Amino acid sequence: MSSKAKQSQKLLLFNLSGTRLFGIGTLKIREILPFKQLTKMPHSHPAVVGATSFRGATVPVIDMAAAIGYPALTADEQKTATIIITDVQRQETGFLVRGVQKIIETDWKKVKSPPSILGDRAFITGLLDVEGEIIQLLDVELLLANVYPESLETRDVALTDVQSEALKALSILLVDDSRVARKQLCDVLDAKGISYQVTTNGDDALQIMLNDNELGRPIDILVSDIEMPGLDGYELTFNVRDRATLKQPFIILHTSLNSEMSLSYANQVGANEALTKFDADELLHAMLRGCQPRQ
């Protein structure tokens, strides 16, 4: 490859409570709508304020502030609120927010991982300094898992003994900044007794790969998220492909994004597969394709 992997990354900034700004990647967003009357959904999670119609489909709407522990919007506040329609993990969901501020363009290298003191229950995957103001990037997967815990259930995937043994013989590295996504990935492999390494960001992943390669146990399969602090999945893929001394792994970019553009770009930077989260059967069979001999 002769040029650096680079794709414009944009974030939508919005308020949930007070003036603090939060952000999510625009590739996750289908549309931004003014608040309109919602249809009540009985027996739903308390943060689900109703449902709306979007392009012929019924979409649940979640009060994002309430879902992550802030006070819910009052009926009066809802009238001036905004609904962000997202497409994440093969599911369209509306998020009710106090107000949308602006869209900014950024570089994921500038996004910092949240401090460990925040713990596993923090709903943020990264922090970004924008002109002296700290933007919190929301972990949408964790938020959805809290509202819909059944979404974490991973169905069993039928593999033959030969297929299971083929995967057990591989050195596998999983990379994802979302705790929920890491759990889903790990649960699938744990259920089959397949060993792996796991990390939370592209910088650490690249270092693991370089170290393991030097020790004579190179990574065979890399499964990486796309949107991550530091090296994102695109740049991680580019860096791996651009190193002649590194035994080349089979790379699967595994993302909550449903955007055809993002998946197409994954192939352009050198990924072997580009999958939308989360389908255990698709993932394991993509990994099996990585068992085939490569140059």
CSV table of C-alpha atoms in Angstrom, one decimal:
chain,number,residue,atom,x,y,z
A,1,MET,CA,0.0,0.0,0.0
A,2,SER,CA,1.4,3.4,-0.9
A,3,SER,CA,-0.9,5.8,1.0
A,4,LYS,CA,-2.0,6.1,4.6
A,5,ALA,CA,-5.5,4.7,5.5
A,6,LYS,CA,-7.6,7.6,6.3
A,7,GLN,CA,-11.3,8.2,6.2
A,8,SER,CA,-13.1,11.2,7.5
A,9,GLN,CA,-14.8,10.5,10.9
A,10,LYS,CA,-17.7,12.6,11.9
A,11,LEU,CA,-19.4,12.9,15.3
A,12,LEU,CA,-22.9,14.2,16.2
A,13,LEU,CA,-22.7,16.2,19.4
A,14,PHE,CA,-25.8,16.5,21.7
A,15,ASN,CA,-26.9,17.3,25.2
A,16,LEU,CA,-28.6,14.9,27.6
A,17,SER,CA,-28.5,16.8,30.9
A,18,GLY,CA,-27.3,20.3,31.4
A,19,THR,CA,-24.5,21.6,29.1
A,20,ARG,CA,-22.3,18.5,29.0
A,21,LEU,CA,-21.8,17.3,25.5
A,22,PHE,CA,-22.0,13.6,24.3
A,23,GLY,CA,-21.3,12.2,20.9
A,24,ILE,CA,-21.9,9.3,18.6
A,25,GLY,CA,-20.4,8.5,15.2
A,26,THR,CA,-22.6,9.8,12.3
A,27,LEU,CA,-22.2,6.4,10.5
A,28,LYS,CA,-24.5,5.0,13.1
A,29,ILE,CA,-27.2,7.6,12.3
A,30,ARG,CA,-30.0,7.3,9.8
A,31,GLU,CA,-31.9,10.5,10.5
A,32,ILE,CA,-32.4,13.3,13.0
A,33,LEU,CA,-36.0,14.2,13.7
A,34,PRO,CA,-37.9,16.8,15.8
A,35,PHE,CA,-39.9,15.3,18.6
A,36,LYS,CA,-43.4,14.0,17.6
A,37,GLN,CA,-46.1,12.2,19.5
A,38,LEU,CA,-45.1,8.6,20.3
A,39,THR,CA,-47.1,5.5,20.6
A,40,LYS,CA,-46.9,3.9,24.0
A,41,MET,CA,-45.3,0.4,24.3
A,42,PRO,CA,-46.7,-1.5,27.2
A,43,HIS,CA,-44.4,-3.8,29.3
A,44,SER,CA,-41.3,-2.1,28.0
A,45,HIS,CA,-38.2,-0.9,29.8
A,46,PRO,CA,-38.8,2.4,31.8
A,47,ALA,CA,-36.4,4.2,29.5
A,48,VAL,CA,-38.4,3.3,26.4
A,49,VAL,CA,-40.7,6.3,26.0
A,50,GLY,CA,-42.7,4.9,23.1
A,51,ALA,CA,-42.4,4.1,19.4
A,52,THR,CA,-42.4,6.2,16.2
A,53,SER,CA,-42.9,5.4,12.5
A,54,PHE,CA,-39.8,5.7,10.4
A,55,ARG,CA,-39.8,4.9,6.7
A,56,GLY,CA,-42.7,2.4,7.1
A,57,ALA,CA,-41.2,0.6,10.2
A,58,THR,CA,-42.1,0.9,13.8
A,59,VAL,CA,-39.0,2.0,15.8
A,60,PRO,CA,-38.7,2.1,19.6
A,61,VAL,CA,-37.6,5.4,21.1
A,62,ILE,CA,-35.4,5.4,24.2
A,63,ASP,CA,-34.9,8.4,26.5
A,64,MET,CA,-31.1,8.3,26.3
A,65,ALA,CA,-30.6,10.4,29.5
A,66,ALA,CA,-32.8,8.0,31.5
A,67,ALA,CA,-31.1,4.9,30.0
A,68,ILE,CA,-27.7,6.0,31.3
A,69,GLY,CA,-28.8,7.2,34.7
A,70,TYR,CA,-29.7,10.9,34.3
A,71,PRO,CA,-33.2,12.2,35.1
A,72,ALA,CA,-35.7,11.4,32.4
A,73,LEU,CA,-37.0,14.3,30.2
A,74,THR,CA,-40.3,15.7,31.4
A,75,ALA,CA,-43.3,15.9,29.1
A,76,ASP,CA,-42.6,19.6,28.5
A,77,GLU,CA,-38.9,18.9,27.8
A,78,GLN,CA,-39.8,16.2,25.3
A,79,LYS,CA,-41.7,18.8,23.2
A,80,THR,CA,-38.5,20.6,22.3
A,81,ALA,CA,-36.3,17.4,22.3
A,82,THR,CA,-34.8,15.6,19.2
A,83,ILE,CA,-35.0,12.0,18.1
A,84,ILE,CA,-31.9,10.5,16.7
A,85,ILE,CA,-32.7,7.4,14.6
A,86,THR,CA,-29.7,5.0,14.7
A,87,ASP,CA,-28.9,1.8,12.9
A,88,VAL,CA,-26.8,-0.3,15.3
A,89,GLN,CA,-26.3,-4.1,15.4
A,90,ARG,CA,-28.9,-4.7,12.7
A,91,GLN,CA,-31.5,-2.8,14.7
A,92,GLU,CA,-33.1,0.6,14.1
A,93,THR,CA,-33.6,2.5,17.4
A,94,GLY,CA,-34.6,6.1,18.2
A,95,PHE,CA,-32.8,8.0,20.9
A,96,LEU,CA,-34.5,11.0,22.5
A,97,VAL,CA,-32.0,13.7,23.5
A,98,ARG,CA,-32.4,17.1,25.0
A,99,GLY,CA,-30.9,18.9,22.0
A,100,VAL,CA,-28.6,18.3,19.1
A,101,GLN,CA,-25.7,20.8,18.9
A,102,LYS,CA,-23.5,20.2,15.8
A,103,ILE,CA,-21.6,17.7,13.7
A,104,ILE,CA,-17.8,17.8,13.9
A,105,GLU,CA,-15.1,16.1,11.9
A,106,THR,CA,-12.4,14.4,13.9
A,107,ASP,CA,-9.6,11.8,13.9
A,108,TRP,CA,-10.1,8.7,16.0
A,109,LYS,CA,-6.4,8.9,17.0
A,110,LYS,CA,-7.4,11.9,19.2
A,111,VAL,CA,-10.0,9.9,21.1
A,112,LYS,CA,-8.7,8.8,24.4
A,113,SER,CA,-9.9,5.6,26.2
A,114,PRO,CA,-12.0,6.4,29.4
A,115,PRO,CA,-10.1,6.1,32.7
A,116,SER,CA,-10.4,2.7,34.3
A,117,ILE,CA,-11.7,4.4,37.5
A,118,LEU,CA,-15.1,4.8,35.7
A,119,GLY,CA,-15.5,1.0,35.8
A,120,ASP,CA,-17.2,-1.5,33.5
A,121,ARG,CA,-20.6,0.1,33.8
A,122,ALA,CA,-19.6,3.4,32.3
A,123,PHE,CA,-21.6,4.2,29.2
A,124,ILE,CA,-18.7,5.8,27.3
A,125,THR,CA,-16.1,4.3,25.0
A,126,GLY,CA,-13.9,7.4,24.6
A,127,LEU,CA,-13.1,11.0,25.5
A,128,LEU,CA,-12.4,13.7,23.0
A,129,ASP,CA,-11.1,17.2,23.7
A,130,VAL,CA,-12.7,19.7,21.4
A,131,GLU,CA,-11.4,23.3,21.9
A,132,GLY,CA,-11.0,22.6,25.6
A,133,GLU,CA,-14.3,20.9,26.1
A,134,ILE,CA,-14.4,17.2,26.8
A,135,ILE,CA,-16.9,15.2,24.7
A,136,GLN,CA,-18.0,11.8,26.0
A,137,LEU,CA,-18.5,9.2,23.2
A,138,LEU,CA,-21.4,6.9,24.2
A,139,ASP,CA,-21.2,3.1,24.2
A,140,VAL,CA,-24.5,2.6,22.3
A,141,GLU,CA,-24.1,-1.2,22.4
A,142,LEU,CA,-23.9,-1.2,26.3
A,143,LEU,CA,-26.9,1.2,26.4
A,144,LEU,CA,-29.0,-1.1,24.2
A,145,ALA,CA,-27.9,-4.2,26.2
A,146,ASN,CA,-29.1,-2.6,29.4
A,147,VAL,CA,-32.5,-1.8,27.8
A,148,TYR,CA,-32.7,-5.1,25.9
A,149,PRO,CA,-30.7,-7.7,28.0
A,150,GLU,CA,-32.0,-10.5,25.8
A,151,SER,CA,-29.9,-9.1,23.0
A,152,LEU,CA,-26.8,-10.4,24.8
A,153,GLU,CA,-28.0,-14.0,24.5
A,154,THR,CA,-25.8,-15.8,21.9
A,155,ARG,CA,-27.4,-18.8,20.2
A,156,ASP,CA,-25.3,-21.9,19.8
A,157,VAL,CA,-23.6,-22.4,16.4
A,158,ALA,CA,-23.3,-25.9,15.1
A,159,LEU,CA,-19.7,-26.8,14.1
A,160,THR,CA,-18.3,-30.2,13.1
A,161,ASP,CA,-15.4,-31.6,15.2
A,162,VAL,CA,-13.1,-30.9,12.3
A,163,GLN,CA,-14.2,-27.2,12.2
A,164,SER,CA,-13.8,-26.8,15.9
A,165,GLU,CA,-10.3,-28.3,15.9
A,166,ALA,CA,-9.3,-26.1,13.0
A,167,LEU,CA,-10.3,-23.0,15.0
A,168,LYS,CA,-8.7,-24.3,18.2
A,169,ALA,CA,-5.3,-24.6,16.3
A,170,LEU,CA,-5.3,-20.9,15.4
A,171,SER,CA,-3.9,-17.8,17.2
A,172,ILE,CA,-6.9,-15.4,17.5
A,173,LEU,CA,-6.9,-11.8,18.5
A,174,LEU,CA,-10.2,-9.9,19.3
A,175,VAL,CA,-10.2,-6.1,19.5
A,176,ASP,CA,-13.2,-4.0,20.6
A,177,ASP,CA,-13.7,-0.9,22.8
A,178,SER,CA,-17.2,-1.9,23.8
A,179,ARG,CA,-17.5,-4.1,26.8
A,180,VAL,CA,-20.7,-5.6,25.4
A,181,ALA,CA,-19.2,-6.4,22.1
A,182,ARG,CA,-16.2,-8.0,23.8
A,183,LYS,CA,-18.5,-10.2,25.9
A,184,GLN,CA,-20.4,-11.3,22.8
A,185,LEU,CA,-17.2,-12.2,21.0
A,186,CYS,CA,-15.7,-14.0,24.0
A,187,ASP,CA,-18.9,-16.0,24.7
A,188,VAL,CA,-19.0,-17.4,21.2
A,189,LEU,CA,-15.4,-18.7,21.4
A,190,ASP,CA,-15.7,-19.8,25.0
A,191,ALA,CA,-18.7,-21.9,24.1
A,192,LYS,CA,-16.5,-23.9,21.6
A,193,GLY,CA,-13.5,-24.1,23.8
A,194,ILE,CA,-11.5,-21.9,21.4
A,195,SER,CA,-8.6,-19.9,22.9
A,196,TYR,CA,-8.0,-16.2,22.0
A,197,GLN,CA,-6.4,-13.0,23.2
A,198,VAL,CA,-8.6,-9.9,23.7
A,199,THR,CA,-7.8,-6.1,24.0
A,200,THR,CA,-9.7,-2.9,23.9
A,201,ASN,CA,-8.0,-0.7,21.2
A,202,GLY,CA,-6.0,-0.8,18.0
A,203,ASP,CA,-2.7,0.4,19.5
A,204,ASP,CA,-2.5,-2.4,22.0
A,205,ALA,CA,-3.6,-4.9,19.3
A,206,LEU,CA,-0.8,-3.9,17.0
A,207,GLN,CA,1.7,-4.2,19.7
A,208,ILE,CA,0.4,-7.7,20.6
A,209,MET,CA,0.7,-8.7,17.0
A,210,LEU,CA,4.3,-7.4,16.7
A,211,ASN,CA,5.4,-9.1,19.9
A,212,ASP,CA,3.8,-12.4,19.1
A,213,ASN,CA,5.2,-12.3,15.6
A,214,GLU,CA,8.7,-11.8,17.0
A,215,LEU,CA,8.2,-14.7,19.4
A,216,GLY,CA,7.3,-17.0,16.6
A,217,ARG,CA,3.6,-17.3,17.4
A,218,PRO,CA,2.0,-14.9,14.9
A,219,ILE,CA,-1.7,-14.0,15.0
A,220,ASP,CA,-3.6,-16.0,12.4
A,221,ILE,CA,-7.0,-14.2,12.7
A,222,LEU,CA,-7.6,-10.7,13.8
A,223,VAL,CA,-11.2,-9.7,14.6
A,224,SER,CA,-11.5,-5.9,15.1
A,225,ASP,CA,-14.1,-3.2,15.6
A,226,ILE,CA,-13.9,-0.2,13.3
A,227,GLU,CA,-14.7,2.8,15.6
A,228,MET,CA,-12.1,2.8,18.5
A,229,PRO,CA,-9.9,5.2,20.3
A,230,GLY,CA,-6.4,5.5,19.0
A,231,LEU,CA,-5.9,3.4,15.9
A,232,ASP,CA,-9.3,2.7,14.5
A,233,GLY,CA,-10.1,-0.6,12.7
A,234,TYR,CA,-9.2,0.9,9.3
A,235,GLU,CA,-5.9,2.2,10.4
A,236,LEU,CA,-5.1,-1.0,12.3
A,237,THR,CA,-5.7,-3.0,9.1
A,238,PHE,CA,-3.6,-0.7,7.1
A,239,ASN,CA,-0.7,-0.8,9.6
A,240,VAL,CA,-0.8,-4.6,9.6
A,241,ARG,CA,-0.9,-4.9,5.8
A,242,ASP,CA,1.9,-2.3,5.5
A,243,ARG,CA,4.4,-4.3,7.5
A,244,ALA,CA,6.4,-6.7,5.3
A,245,THR,CA,8.0,-8.5,8.3
A,246,LEU,CA,4.7,-9.3,9.9
A,247,LYS,CA,3.1,-12.7,9.0
A,248,GLN,CA,-0.2,-11.6,7.6
A,249,PRO,CA,-3.4,-12.6,9.5
A,250,PHE,CA,-6.9,-13.1,8.1
A,251,ILE,CA,-8.6,-9.8,9.1
A,252,ILE,CA,-12.3,-9.5,9.9
A,253,LEU,CA,-13.5,-6.0,10.6
A,254,HIS,CA,-16.6,-6.5,12.8
A,255,THR,CA,-18.7,-3.5,13.4
A,256,SER,CA,-22.0,-2.3,14.7
A,257,LEU,CA,-22.3,0.0,11.7
A,258,ASN,CA,-24.7,-1.1,9.0
A,259,SER,CA,-23.4,1.4,6.5
A,260,GLU,CA,-22.4,-0.2,3.1
A,261,MET,CA,-19.9,2.6,2.7
A,262,SER,CA,-18.0,1.6,5.9
A,263,LEU,CA,-18.0,-2.1,5.0
A,264,SER,CA,-16.8,-1.3,1.4
A,265,TYR,CA,-14.0,0.8,2.9
A,266,ALA,CA,-13.0,-2.1,5.1
A,267,ASN,CA,-12.2,-4.2,2.0
A,268,GLN,CA,-10.3,-1.3,0.4
A,269,VAL,CA,-7.8,-1.0,3.3
A,270,GLY,CA,-7.1,-4.8,3.2
A,271,ALA,CA,-9.6,-6.6,5.4
A,272,ASN,CA,-10.6,-10.1,4.2
A,273,GLU,CA,-14.1,-9.8,5.6
A,274,ALA,CA,-16.4,-7.1,6.8
A,275,LEU,CA,-19.3,-8.2,9.1
A,276,THR,CA,-22.1,-6.3,10.8
A,277,LYS,CA,-22.5,-7.2,14.5
A,278,PHE,CA,-23.8,-9.5,15.8
A,279,ASP,CA,-24.3,-12.9,14.2
A,280,ALA,CA,-22.4,-15.7,15.8
A,281,ASP,CA,-22.9,-18.1,12.9
A,282,GLU,CA,-21.6,-15.5,10.4
A,283,LEU,CA,-18.6,-14.7,12.6
A,284,LEU,CA,-17.5,-18.3,13.2
A,285,HIS,CA,-17.9,-19.2,9.5
A,286,ALA,CA,-15.9,-16.1,8.5
A,287,MET,CA,-13.2,-17.3,10.9
A,288,LEU,CA,-13.3,-20.7,9.3
A,289,ARG,CA,-12.6,-19.1,5.9
A,290,GLY,CA,-9.5,-17.7,7.6
A,291,CYS,CA,-8.3,-21.2,8.2
A,292,GLN,CA,-7.5,-21.7,4.6
A,293,PRO,CA,-3.9,-21.4,3.6
A,294,ARG,CA,-2.8,-17.9,2.5
A,295,GLN,CA,0.3,-16.5,0.9
